[in-house]
Amino acid sequence: MNFTAVRAIYKFEMARTARTLVQSIVSPVVSTSLYFVVFGAAIGSRITSVEGVSYGTFIVPGLVMLSVLTQSIANASFGIYFPKFVGTIYEILSAPISYFEIVLGYVGAAATKSIVLGLIILATAGLFVPLHIQHPWWMLTFLVLTAVTFSLFGFIIGIWADGFEKLQMIPMLVVTPLTFLGGSFYSVNMLPSGWRTITLLNPVVYLISGFRWSFYEISDVSVGLSVGITLMFLAICMVVVWWIFKTGYRLKN
Amino acid sequence: MPPIISISNLSKTYGSGFKALNNVNLEIQRGEIFALLGPNGAGKTTLISIICGIARLSEGRVTVDGHDIVDGYRAARSLIGLVPQELHTDAFESVWGTVSFSRGLFGKPKNPDHIEKVLKDLSLWEKKDAKIVTLSGGMKRRVMIAKALSHEPQILFLDEPTAGVDVELRKGMWEVVRRLQASGVTIILTTHYIDEAEEMADRVGVINKGEIVLVEDKANLMQKLGKKQLKLHLQGSIATIPPDLAAYNLELSDQGCQLTYHYDTKGERTGITSLLGDLRAAGIRFYDLDTTQSSLEDIFVSLVRAP
């Protein structure tokens, strides 16, 4: 195991965050605060509580997940796409490092960034609404699992993309809609039964539901199912990444 | 001593079906400077990319110091430094940062003294804290070399190191390469510039259409190149070469109006002075003369133009 190389990639990626602090940390915090103002204050004044939790408090886990999901994908996809775009990928490919070590460096850094971001957003939320986390360890487990899974997903997008348009396409057209329709701002139980069934096909529902359960012990689906679906998605991403390196897809041909 | 790089029956076919390399066999000797010449699209960069791990081989085998580049990729790649043709750099990283990153990537522990030496050798020390985006093209090229040398490689690949570089910088680059060779590094460079190969290389290889068409010691090549021809354009035509001039192996052409004399510039005597004297004695007068030399470029062009 070439830990020095993993550390080099990890540190390089973390340094990129430091250089782009506004884009990486400040802007998600500002947009989350805006969500609180718009959803929490404007809509929250009409919906007093959801399943016994005040609306402002109810949306906190969904908002954290929204940012963690999108930032994991954005960080990891950009992290690997950019060296491809500017050509510096040659150095990664010609270094004595295994594919696993490459993934560990890039995905590890992207996941770290979104976990830190998630915690910052949680702290920001604490300024607007009272927070109480029933199962902090489960909360962290869901946070880490989601950050790692979606960083892997972002890594795949970054390898697949051969232009900036493709890099943005999946996050914009697939992930953002799924996140908004995944129960960030409402309980799935509030939907008519037909829509509820359709919503349950959305994998993000399971992530948000499990995460919210760790806060308030209320969930749309069982916690076991949430963990199971997250792990399944993680496994699928791992298989795809393994295939990418095995075949050299978009990297070595 | 066994070769440091051994390439046997190497072929590369891209997904599009294009065969970039066809059954390449080549050995690079330890400590030499090997120049790989070839026109655009000949397969130079593909060959380097395969050895360095950037592209996959389709058939054949490559070993670096005895390590297979596929099964023993860690050992093989740690011996190699690569300076690619294009200036691929992290624009917003500092010179020191990017060179240190390369060392880490190759699994080597931190060694500020070595990085300092590399930067000083390449006249980059003053710019160590500068962002790469602020550097000139020539400096960026040297940063690429510094990155490749950061992990103390035994083999250095220079893919067109002086493309688009001014004359002074080219000479500076040659100097760097010579110093590296003196320190025991094996160097493989690809180039379009024939004079660069003449100046630098111990051996020269020519690749065309994915095949190695010539590998030869530069000394041997230069011996071939040392031959020159002197053409004398006569004032009148002559039917035959006078017997007194038989020793010069002259050729008569252009309906008796042109004499050609072959001589060796590396020889102690070219024989030109005595030939001119003997011509005068034989009453042969000429109104013009010119000399031509077959250059490496001529050999190169004739090789790559062959069907």
Coordinates of C-alpha atoms in Angstrom, one line a residue:
Chain A
M1 CA 0.0 0.0 0.0
N2 CA 1.4 3.3 -1.1
F3 CA 0.1 5.5 1.8
T4 CA 2.4 8.4 0.8
A5 CA 0.8 8.6 -2.6
V6 CA -2.8 8.4 -1.1
R7 CA -1.8 11.2 1.4
A8 CA -0.3 13.3 -1.5
I9 CA -3.6 13.1 -3.5
Y10 CA -5.7 13.6 -0.4
K11 CA -3.7 16.7 0.7
F12 CA -3.7 18.1 -2.8
E13 CA -7.5 17.8 -3.0
M14 CA -7.9 19.3 0.4
A15 CA -5.6 22.2 -0.5
R16 CA -7.9 22.8 -3.5
T17 CA -10.8 23.3 -1.1
A18 CA -8.7 25.7 0.9
R19 CA -7.9 27.7 -2.3
T20 CA -11.6 27.8 -3.2
L21 CA -13.0 28.3 0.3
V22 CA -15.9 30.5 -0.8
Q23 CA -17.1 28.1 -3.5
S24 CA -16.6 25.0 -1.3
I25 CA -17.8 26.0 2.1
V26 CA -19.3 29.5 2.2
S27 CA -21.7 29.2 -0.8
P28 CA -23.4 26.0 0.5
V29 CA -23.8 27.6 3.9
V30 CA -25.3 30.7 2.4
S31 CA -27.7 28.8 0.3
T32 CA -28.7 26.6 3.2
S33 CA -29.4 29.7 5.3
L34 CA -31.6 30.9 2.4
Y35 CA -33.5 27.6 2.5
F36 CA -34.2 28.2 6.2
V37 CA -35.4 31.7 5.5
V38 CA -37.7 30.7 2.6
F39 CA -38.9 27.3 3.7
G40 CA -38.5 27.5 7.4
A41 CA -39.9 31.0 7.8
A42 CA -42.3 31.4 4.9
I43 CA -43.8 27.9 4.6
G44 CA -43.1 27.0 8.2
S45 CA -45.4 29.7 9.3
R46 CA -48.3 27.8 7.6
I47 CA -47.2 24.2 8.4
T48 CA -46.7 24.3 12.1
S49 CA -45.5 20.8 12.7
V50 CA -44.8 17.5 10.8
E51 CA -45.3 14.3 12.8
G52 CA -44.8 16.2 16.0
V53 CA -41.7 18.1 15.0
S54 CA -41.8 21.8 14.1
Y55 CA -41.4 22.4 10.4
G56 CA -38.2 24.4 10.7
T57 CA -36.6 21.6 12.7
F58 CA -38.1 18.9 10.5
I59 CA -36.3 20.1 7.4
V60 CA -32.8 20.2 8.9
P61 CA -31.8 16.6 8.2
G62 CA -33.1 17.0 4.6
L63 CA -31.2 20.2 4.1
V64 CA -28.0 18.7 5.4
M65 CA -28.5 15.6 3.1
L66 CA -29.2 17.9 0.2
S67 CA -25.9 19.6 0.6
V68 CA -23.9 16.5 1.4
L69 CA -25.3 14.7 -1.7
T70 CA -24.7 17.5 -4.1
Q71 CA -21.4 18.6 -2.7
S72 CA -20.0 15.0 -2.6
I73 CA -20.9 14.6 -6.3
A74 CA -19.6 18.0 -7.2
N75 CA -16.3 17.7 -5.3
A76 CA -15.5 14.2 -6.4
S77 CA -16.5 14.6 -10.1
F78 CA -14.6 17.8 -10.4
G79 CA -11.6 16.4 -8.5
I80 CA -11.0 13.7 -11.1
Y81 CA -12.4 15.5 -14.1
F82 CA -10.1 18.5 -13.8
P83 CA -6.9 16.5 -14.1
K84 CA -8.4 14.8 -17.1
F85 CA -9.3 18.2 -18.6
V86 CA -6.0 19.9 -18.0
G87 CA -4.0 16.8 -18.7
T88 CA -2.3 16.4 -15.3
I89 CA -3.9 12.9 -15.0
Y90 CA -0.8 11.6 -16.8
E91 CA 1.1 11.9 -13.6
I92 CA -1.5 9.9 -11.6
L93 CA -1.6 7.2 -14.2
S94 CA 2.1 6.9 -14.5
A95 CA 2.7 6.8 -10.7
P96 CA 3.3 3.5 -8.9
I97 CA -0.1 3.5 -7.3
S98 CA -3.0 1.1 -7.5
Y99 CA -6.5 2.0 -8.6
F100 CA -7.7 1.5 -5.0
E101 CA -5.2 4.0 -3.8
I102 CA -6.3 6.6 -6.4
V103 CA -9.9 6.2 -5.4
L104 CA -9.0 6.3 -1.7
G105 CA -7.2 9.7 -2.3
Y106 CA -9.8 11.4 -4.4
V107 CA -13.0 9.9 -2.9
G108 CA -11.6 10.2 0.7
A109 CA -10.9 13.9 0.2
A110 CA -14.3 14.6 -1.5
A111 CA -16.1 12.7 1.3
T112 CA -14.1 14.5 4.0
K113 CA -15.1 17.8 2.6
S114 CA -18.8 17.0 2.4
I115 CA -18.8 15.6 5.9
V116 CA -17.2 18.8 7.2
L117 CA -19.7 20.8 5.2
G118 CA -22.6 18.7 6.6
L119 CA -21.5 19.4 10.1
I120 CA -21.1 23.1 9.4
I121 CA -24.6 23.3 7.9
L122 CA -25.9 21.4 11.0
A123 CA -24.2 24.0 13.2
T124 CA -25.7 26.8 11.0
A125 CA -29.1 25.2 11.3
G126 CA -28.6 25.3 15.1
L127 CA -28.6 29.1 14.9
F128 CA -32.1 29.1 13.4
V129 CA -33.9 26.2 15.2
P130 CA -33.4 24.1 18.3
L131 CA -31.8 20.8 17.4
H132 CA -31.7 17.6 19.3
I133 CA -30.1 14.5 17.9
Q134 CA -31.5 11.3 19.3
H135 CA -28.9 8.9 17.8
P136 CA -25.7 10.9 17.2
W137 CA -23.7 7.8 16.1
W138 CA -26.3 6.7 13.7
M139 CA -26.4 10.3 12.4
L140 CA -22.7 10.2 11.8
T141 CA -22.9 6.7 10.2
F142 CA -25.5 7.9 7.8
L143 CA -23.5 11.1 7.1
V144 CA -20.3 9.2 6.4
L145 CA -22.0 6.5 4.3
T146 CA -23.9 9.0 2.2
A147 CA -20.8 11.2 1.7
V148 CA -18.6 8.2 0.7
T149 CA -21.3 6.7 -1.6
F150 CA -22.1 9.9 -3.4
S151 CA -18.4 10.8 -3.7
L152 CA -17.9 7.5 -5.4
F153 CA -20.9 8.3 -7.6
G154 CA -19.3 11.7 -8.4
F155 CA -16.0 10.0 -9.2
I156 CA -17.8 7.9 -11.7
I157 CA -19.4 10.9 -13.3
G158 CA -16.0 12.7 -13.4
I159 CA -14.5 9.8 -15.3
W160 CA -17.5 9.4 -17.6
A161 CA -17.8 13.1 -18.5
D162 CA -15.8 14.3 -21.5
G163 CA -17.0 17.9 -21.3
F164 CA -18.3 20.3 -18.7
E165 CA -21.9 19.8 -19.9
K166 CA -21.8 16.2 -19.1
L167 CA -20.2 16.9 -15.8
Q168 CA -23.2 19.1 -14.8
M169 CA -25.9 17.0 -16.5
I170 CA -26.4 14.2 -14.0
P171 CA -26.2 16.4 -10.9
M172 CA -28.5 19.0 -12.4
L173 CA -31.0 16.7 -14.2
V174 CA -31.1 13.7 -12.0
V175 CA -29.6 14.2 -8.5
T176 CA -31.1 17.6 -7.7
P177 CA -34.7 16.6 -8.7
L178 CA -34.4 13.3 -6.8
T179 CA -33.2 15.2 -3.8
F180 CA -36.0 17.7 -3.9
L181 CA -38.5 14.9 -4.4
G182 CA -36.9 12.7 -1.8
G183 CA -38.6 14.2 1.2
S184 CA -36.1 16.9 2.1
F185 CA -38.9 19.4 2.8
Y186 CA -41.8 17.1 3.6
S187 CA -42.7 13.8 4.9
V188 CA -43.5 11.2 2.3
N189 CA -46.5 10.3 4.4
M190 CA -48.0 13.7 3.5
L191 CA -48.4 12.6 -0.1
P192 CA -51.4 11.0 -1.7
S193 CA -50.9 7.2 -1.8
G194 CA -50.2 7.0 -5.6
W195 CA -47.5 9.6 -5.4
R196 CA -46.2 8.0 -2.2
T197 CA -45.6 4.7 -4.1
I198 CA -43.8 6.5 -6.9
T199 CA -41.7 8.4 -4.4
L200 CA -40.6 5.2 -2.8
L201 CA -38.7 4.4 -6.0
N202 CA -36.5 7.3 -5.3
P203 CA -33.3 6.1 -3.5
V204 CA -32.8 9.5 -1.9
V205 CA -36.0 9.0 0.2
Y206 CA -34.3 6.2 2.1
L207 CA -31.2 8.3 2.8
I208 CA -33.1 11.2 4.1
S209 CA -35.6 9.1 6.0
G210 CA -32.8 7.2 7.8
F211 CA -30.9 10.4 8.5
R212 CA -34.0 12.1 9.9
W213 CA -34.7 9.1 12.1
S214 CA -31.3 9.5 13.7
F215 CA -32.4 13.0 14.7
Y216 CA -36.1 12.6 15.7
E217 CA -36.9 8.9 15.5
I218 CA -39.4 9.6 12.8
S219 CA -39.0 8.0 9.4
D220 CA -40.9 7.3 6.2
V221 CA -39.4 3.9 5.8
S222 CA -37.8 1.5 8.2
V223 CA -34.2 2.3 9.3
G224 CA -32.9 -1.1 8.3
L225 CA -34.2 -0.5 4.8
S226 CA -32.5 2.9 4.7
V227 CA -29.2 1.4 5.7
G228 CA -29.7 -1.5 3.2
I229 CA -30.5 0.8 0.2
T230 CA -27.5 3.1 1.0
L231 CA -25.2 0.1 1.2
M232 CA -26.6 -1.3 -2.0
F233 CA -26.0 1.9 -3.8
L234 CA -22.5 2.0 -2.3
A235 CA -21.8 -1.5 -3.6
I236 CA -23.1 -0.6 -7.1
C237 CA -20.8 2.4 -7.2
M238 CA -17.8 0.3 -6.1
V239 CA -18.5 -2.3 -8.8
V240 CA -18.7 0.4 -11.4
V241 CA -15.4 2.0 -10.2
W242 CA -13.8 -1.4 -10.2
W243 CA -15.0 -1.9 -13.8
I244 CA -13.7 1.5 -14.9
F245 CA -10.2 0.7 -13.7
K246 CA -10.3 -2.9 -15.0
T247 CA -11.1 -1.7 -18.5
G248 CA -9.3 1.6 -18.4
Y249 CA -12.6 3.2 -19.5
R250 CA -12.1 6.9 -20.5
L251 CA -8.7 6.8 -18.7
K252 CA -6.3 4.6 -20.6
N253 CA -7.6 4.4 -24.1
Chain B
M1 CA 24.8 -5.7 -18.5
P2 CA 21.1 -6.4 -19.3
P3 CA 19.1 -3.6 -20.9
I4 CA 17.2 -1.3 -18.6
I5 CA 14.2 -1.4 -20.8
S6 CA 13.2 -4.4 -22.9
I7 CA 10.3 -4.2 -25.4
S8 CA 9.3 -7.3 -27.2
N9 CA 6.6 -7.8 -29.8
L10 CA 4.7 -4.8 -28.6
S11 CA 1.5 -3.9 -30.4
K12 CA -1.1 -1.4 -29.7
T13 CA -4.5 -1.2 -31.3
Y14 CA -6.9 1.5 -30.2
G15 CA -10.6 1.0 -29.8
S16 CA -11.2 2.7 -33.2
G17 CA -9.2 -0.1 -34.8
F18 CA -6.2 2.1 -35.5
K19 CA -3.0 0.2 -35.0
A20 CA -0.6 2.7 -33.4
L21 CA 2.3 0.2 -32.8
N22 CA 3.0 -2.9 -34.7
N23 CA 5.3 -5.6 -33.3
V24 CA 7.9 -3.2 -31.8
N25 CA 11.1 -4.7 -30.5
L26 CA 13.6 -2.4 -28.8
E27 CA 16.1 -2.5 -26.0
I28 CA 17.4 0.6 -24.1
Q29 CA 20.8 0.3 -22.5
R30 CA 21.5 1.4 -19.0
G31 CA 22.9 5.0 -18.9
E32 CA 22.5 5.8 -22.6
I33 CA 20.7 8.7 -24.2
F34 CA 18.4 7.2 -26.8
A35 CA 16.7 9.5 -29.3
L36 CA 13.5 8.3 -30.9
L37 CA 12.8 10.0 -34.2
G38 CA 9.6 9.9 -36.2
P39 CA 7.1 12.0 -38.0
N40 CA 3.8 13.1 -36.3
G41 CA 1.5 10.1 -35.6
A42 CA 4.4 7.6 -36.0
G43 CA 3.7 6.1 -32.5
K44 CA 6.4 7.8 -30.4
T45 CA 4.0 9.1 -27.7
T46 CA 2.0 5.9 -27.7
L47 CA 5.2 3.9 -27.1
I48 CA 6.2 6.1 -24.2
S49 CA 2.6 6.1 -22.8
I50 CA 2.6 2.3 -22.7
I51 CA 5.9 2.0 -20.9
C52 CA 4.9 4.7 -18.4
G53 CA 1.4 3.2 -17.7
I54 CA -0.7 5.8 -19.3
A55 CA -2.0 3.5 -22.1
R56 CA -2.5 -0.2 -22.1
L57 CA -0.6 -2.5 -24.5
S58 CA -2.6 -4.8 -26.7
E59 CA 0.1 -7.5 -27.3
G60 CA 3.7 -8.1 -26.3
R61 CA 5.7 -7.4 -23.2
V62 CA 7.7 -4.6 -21.7
T63 CA 10.1 -4.9 -18.8
V64 CA 11.8 -2.1 -16.9
D65 CA 14.9 -3.2 -15.1
G66 CA 13.4 -6.7 -15.1
H67 CA 10.0 -5.7 -13.8
D68 CA 7.0 -6.4 -16.1
I69 CA 5.1 -3.1 -16.6
V70 CA 1.8 -4.9 -16.0
D71 CA 2.5 -7.4 -13.2
G72 CA 5.2 -5.4 -11.6
Y73 CA 3.9 -2.0 -12.3
R74 CA 4.8 -0.5 -8.9
A75 CA 8.5 -1.4 -9.2
A76 CA 8.6 -0.5 -12.9
R77 CA 7.0 2.9 -12.6
S78 CA 9.0 4.0 -9.5
L79 CA 12.1 3.9 -11.7
I80 CA 10.6 6.2 -14.4
G81 CA 10.2 9.9 -14.6
L82 CA 8.1 11.2 -17.5
V83 CA 8.1 14.7 -19.1
P84 CA 5.2 14.7 -21.5
Q85 CA 5.0 16.7 -24.6
E86 CA 2.2 19.0 -23.6
L87 CA 2.6 21.4 -20.7
H88 CA 0.1 19.9 -18.3
T89 CA 0.3 21.8 -15.0
D90 CA -1.8 22.7 -12.1
A91 CA -1.9 26.4 -12.9
F92 CA -2.7 27.6 -9.3
E93 CA -0.3 25.4 -7.5
S94 CA 3.2 26.7 -6.5
V95 CA 6.3 25.3 -8.1
W96 CA 7.5 23.9 -4.7
G97 CA 4.0 22.4 -4.1
T98 CA 3.6 20.7 -7.4
V99 CA 7.1 19.2 -7.4
S100 CA 6.7 18.0 -3.8
F101 CA 3.3 16.5 -4.8
S102 CA 5.0 14.5 -7.6
R103 CA 7.5 13.1 -5.1
G104 CA 4.7 12.0 -2.7
L105 CA 2.7 10.5 -5.6
F106 CA 5.7 8.2 -6.3
G107 CA 5.7 7.1 -2.7
K108 CA 8.9 8.8 -1.7
P109 CA 9.2 10.3 1.8
K110 CA 9.7 14.1 2.0
N111 CA 13.1 15.3 1.1
P112 CA 13.3 19.1 0.9
D113 CA 17.0 19.0 0.2
H114 CA 16.5 16.9 -3.0
I115 CA 13.7 19.2 -4.2
E116 CA 15.9 22.2 -3.6
K117 CA 18.7 20.6 -5.6
V118 CA 16.4 19.8 -8.5
L119 CA 14.9 23.3 -8.5
K120 CA 18.4 24.9 -8.4
D121 CA 19.7 22.6 -11.1
L122 CA 16.9 23.7 -13.3
S123 CA 17.2 27.4 -12.4
L124 CA 13.8 27.4 -10.8
W125 CA 14.8 28.1 -7.2
E126 CA 14.0 31.8 -7.4
K127 CA 10.5 30.8 -8.5
K128 CA 9.8 28.1 -6.0
D129 CA 6.9 30.0 -4.4
A130 CA 5.5 31.4 -7.7
K131 CA 2.2 30.0 -9.0
I132 CA 2.7 28.0 -12.2
V133 CA 0.3 30.2 -14.1
T134 CA 2.7 33.1 -13.7
L135 CA 5.6 31.3 -15.3
S136 CA 6.8 31.5 -18.9
G137 CA 6.5 28.6 -21.3
G138 CA 10.2 27.7 -20.9
M139 CA 9.9 27.7 -17.1
K140 CA 6.8 25.6 -17.2
R141 CA 8.7 23.1 -19.3
R142 CA 11.4 23.0 -16.6
V143 CA 8.8 22.6 -13.9
M144 CA 7.6 19.5 -15.8
I145 CA 11.2 18.2 -15.7
A146 CA 11.5 19.0 -12.0
K147 CA 8.4 17.0 -11.3
A148 CA 9.7 14.1 -13.2
L149 CA 13.0 14.2 -11.3
S150 CA 11.4 14.8 -7.9
H151 CA 11.4 11.1 -7.1
E152 CA 14.9 10.4 -8.2
P153 CA 14.1 8.2 -11.3
Q154 CA 16.7 6.0 -13.0
I155 CA 15.0 6.5 -16.4
L156 CA 13.8 9.7 -17.8
F157 CA 11.4 10.0 -20.7
L158 CA 11.4 13.4 -22.5
D159 CA 8.7 13.6 -25.0
E160 CA 9.6 16.4 -27.4
P161 CA 11.4 18.4 -24.7
T162 CA 12.4 21.3 -26.8
A163 CA 9.3 21.7 -29.0
G164 CA 8.5 25.3 -29.2
V165 CA 11.4 26.4 -27.1
D166 CA 13.9 29.1 -28.2
V167 CA 17.4 28.3 -29.2
E168 CA 19.0 29.4 -25.9
L169 CA 16.6 27.4 -23.8
R170 CA 17.1 24.4 -26.1
K171 CA 20.8 24.5 -25.4
G172 CA 20.2 24.9 -21.7
M173 CA 17.9 21.9 -21.8
W174 CA 20.6 19.8 -23.6
E175 CA 23.0 20.8 -20.8
V176 CA 20.5 19.5 -18.2
V177 CA 20.1 16.3 -20.0
R178 CA 23.9 15.8 -20.2
R179 CA 24.3 16.4 -16.5
L180 CA 21.5 13.9 -15.8
Q181 CA 23.2 11.3 -17.9
A182 CA 26.5 11.9 -16.1
S183 CA 24.6 11.2 -12.8
G184 CA 23.7 7.8 -14.2
V185 CA 20.1 8.4 -15.5
T186 CA 19.1 6.7 -18.7
I187 CA 17.3 9.1 -21.0
I188 CA 14.9 8.4 -23.8
L189 CA 13.9 11.5 -25.8
T190 CA 11.6 11.9 -28.7
T191 CA 12.2 14.7 -31.1
H192 CA 11.4 16.2 -34.4
Y193 CA 14.7 18.0 -34.5
I194 CA 17.4 15.9 -36.2
D195 CA 20.2 18.2 -34.9
E196 CA 18.9 17.5 -31.4
A197 CA 19.4 13.8 -31.9
E198 CA 22.8 14.4 -33.5
E199 CA 23.8 16.6 -30.6
M200 CA 22.5 14.5 -27.7
A201 CA 22.0 10.8 -28.5
D202 CA 24.2 7.8 -28.1
R203 CA 21.8 5.8 -30.2
V204 CA 19.1 6.8 -32.6
G205 CA 15.9 4.9 -33.4
V206 CA 13.5 5.8 -36.1
I207 CA 9.8 4.9 -35.8
N208 CA 7.3 5.2 -38.6
K209 CA 3.7 4.0 -38.9
G210 CA 4.1 2.2 -35.6
E211 CA 7.2 0.2 -36.6
I212 CA 10.8 0.7 -35.6
V213 CA 12.6 1.0 -39.0
L214 CA 16.1 1.8 -37.7
V215 CA 18.1 1.6 -34.6
E216 CA 21.8 2.5 -34.8
D217 CA 24.7 3.9 -32.9
K218 CA 24.9 7.6 -33.5
A219 CA 28.7 7.2 -34.2
N220 CA 27.9 4.7 -37.0
L221 CA 25.3 7.0 -38.4
M222 CA 27.5 9.9 -38.3
Q223 CA 30.2 8.0 -40.2
K224 CA 27.6 7.5 -42.9
L225 CA 26.7 11.1 -42.7
G226 CA 30.4 12.1 -42.9
K227 CA 30.4 11.4 -46.6
K228 CA 30.2 14.4 -48.9
Q229 CA 30.0 14.9 -52.6
L230 CA 31.8 17.6 -54.6
K231 CA 30.1 18.4 -57.9
L232 CA 32.1 20.1 -60.5
H233 CA 30.1 21.7 -63.4
L234 CA 32.5 21.6 -66.4
Q235 CA 32.9 24.3 -69.0
G236 CA 32.8 21.8 -71.8
S237 CA 31.8 18.1 -71.9
I238 CA 34.3 15.3 -71.8
A239 CA 33.8 11.8 -73.2
T240 CA 35.8 9.9 -70.5
I241 CA 37.6 10.5 -67.3
P242 CA 41.4 10.8 -68.1
P243 CA 43.4 7.9 -66.7
D244 CA 45.5 10.3 -64.6
L245 CA 42.4 10.9 -62.5
A246 CA 41.4 7.3 -62.1
A247 CA 42.5 7.2 -58.5
Y248 CA 39.8 9.7 -57.4
N249 CA 36.9 7.4 -58.3
L250 CA 35.1 10.2 -60.1
E251 CA 31.7 9.8 -61.7
L252 CA 30.9 11.5 -64.9
S253 CA 27.3 12.5 -65.5
D254 CA 25.1 15.1 -67.2
Q255 CA 26.3 14.1 -70.7
G256 CA 29.9 14.6 -69.7
C257 CA 29.4 18.0 -68.2
Q258 CA 29.5 17.1 -64.5
L259 CA 32.0 15.3 -62.4
T260 CA 31.2 14.0 -58.9
Y261 CA 33.8 13.3 -56.3
H262 CA 33.0 11.5 -53.0
Y263 CA 35.1 12.2 -50.0
D264 CA 35.1 11.7 -46.2
T265 CA 35.1 14.9 -44.1
K266 CA 36.2 12.8 -41.1
G267 CA 39.3 11.6 -43.0
E268 CA 42.7 13.2 -42.4
R269 CA 42.8 14.4 -46.0
T270 CA 39.8 15.0 -48.3
G271 CA 41.9 15.0 -51.4
I272 CA 40.2 18.1 -52.8
T273 CA 43.3 20.2 -53.2
S274 CA 45.2 17.5 -55.2
L275 CA 42.1 16.7 -57.3
L276 CA 41.7 20.4 -58.3
G277 CA 45.5 20.5 -59.2
D278 CA 45.2 17.3 -61.2
L279 CA 42.1 18.6 -63.0
R280 CA 44.0 21.7 -64.0
A281 CA 47.0 19.6 -65.2
A282 CA 44.5 17.5 -67.2
G283 CA 43.1 20.7 -68.8
I284 CA 39.7 20.2 -67.4
R285 CA 38.1 23.5 -66.5
F286 CA 34.9 24.1 -64.5
Y287 CA 32.7 27.1 -64.1
D288 CA 31.0 26.2 -60.8
L289 CA 31.1 23.7 -57.9
D290 CA 29.0 22.7 -55.0
T291 CA 29.1 20.2 -52.2
T292 CA 26.3 18.2 -50.7
Q293 CA 26.1 16.1 -47.6
S294 CA 23.6 13.3 -46.8
S295 CA 22.3 14.3 -43.4
L296 CA 20.5 12.3 -40.8
E297 CA 17.5 14.2 -42.1
D298 CA 18.0 12.7 -45.6
I299 CA 18.2 9.2 -44.1
F300 CA 15.2 9.9 -41.9
V301 CA 13.1 11.2 -44.8
S302 CA 14.1 8.3 -47.0
L303 CA 13.1 5.9 -44.3
V304 CA 9.8 7.4 -43.5
R305 CA 8.8 7.9 -47.1
A306 CA 9.5 4.3 -48.0
P307 CA 6.2 2.5 -48.8

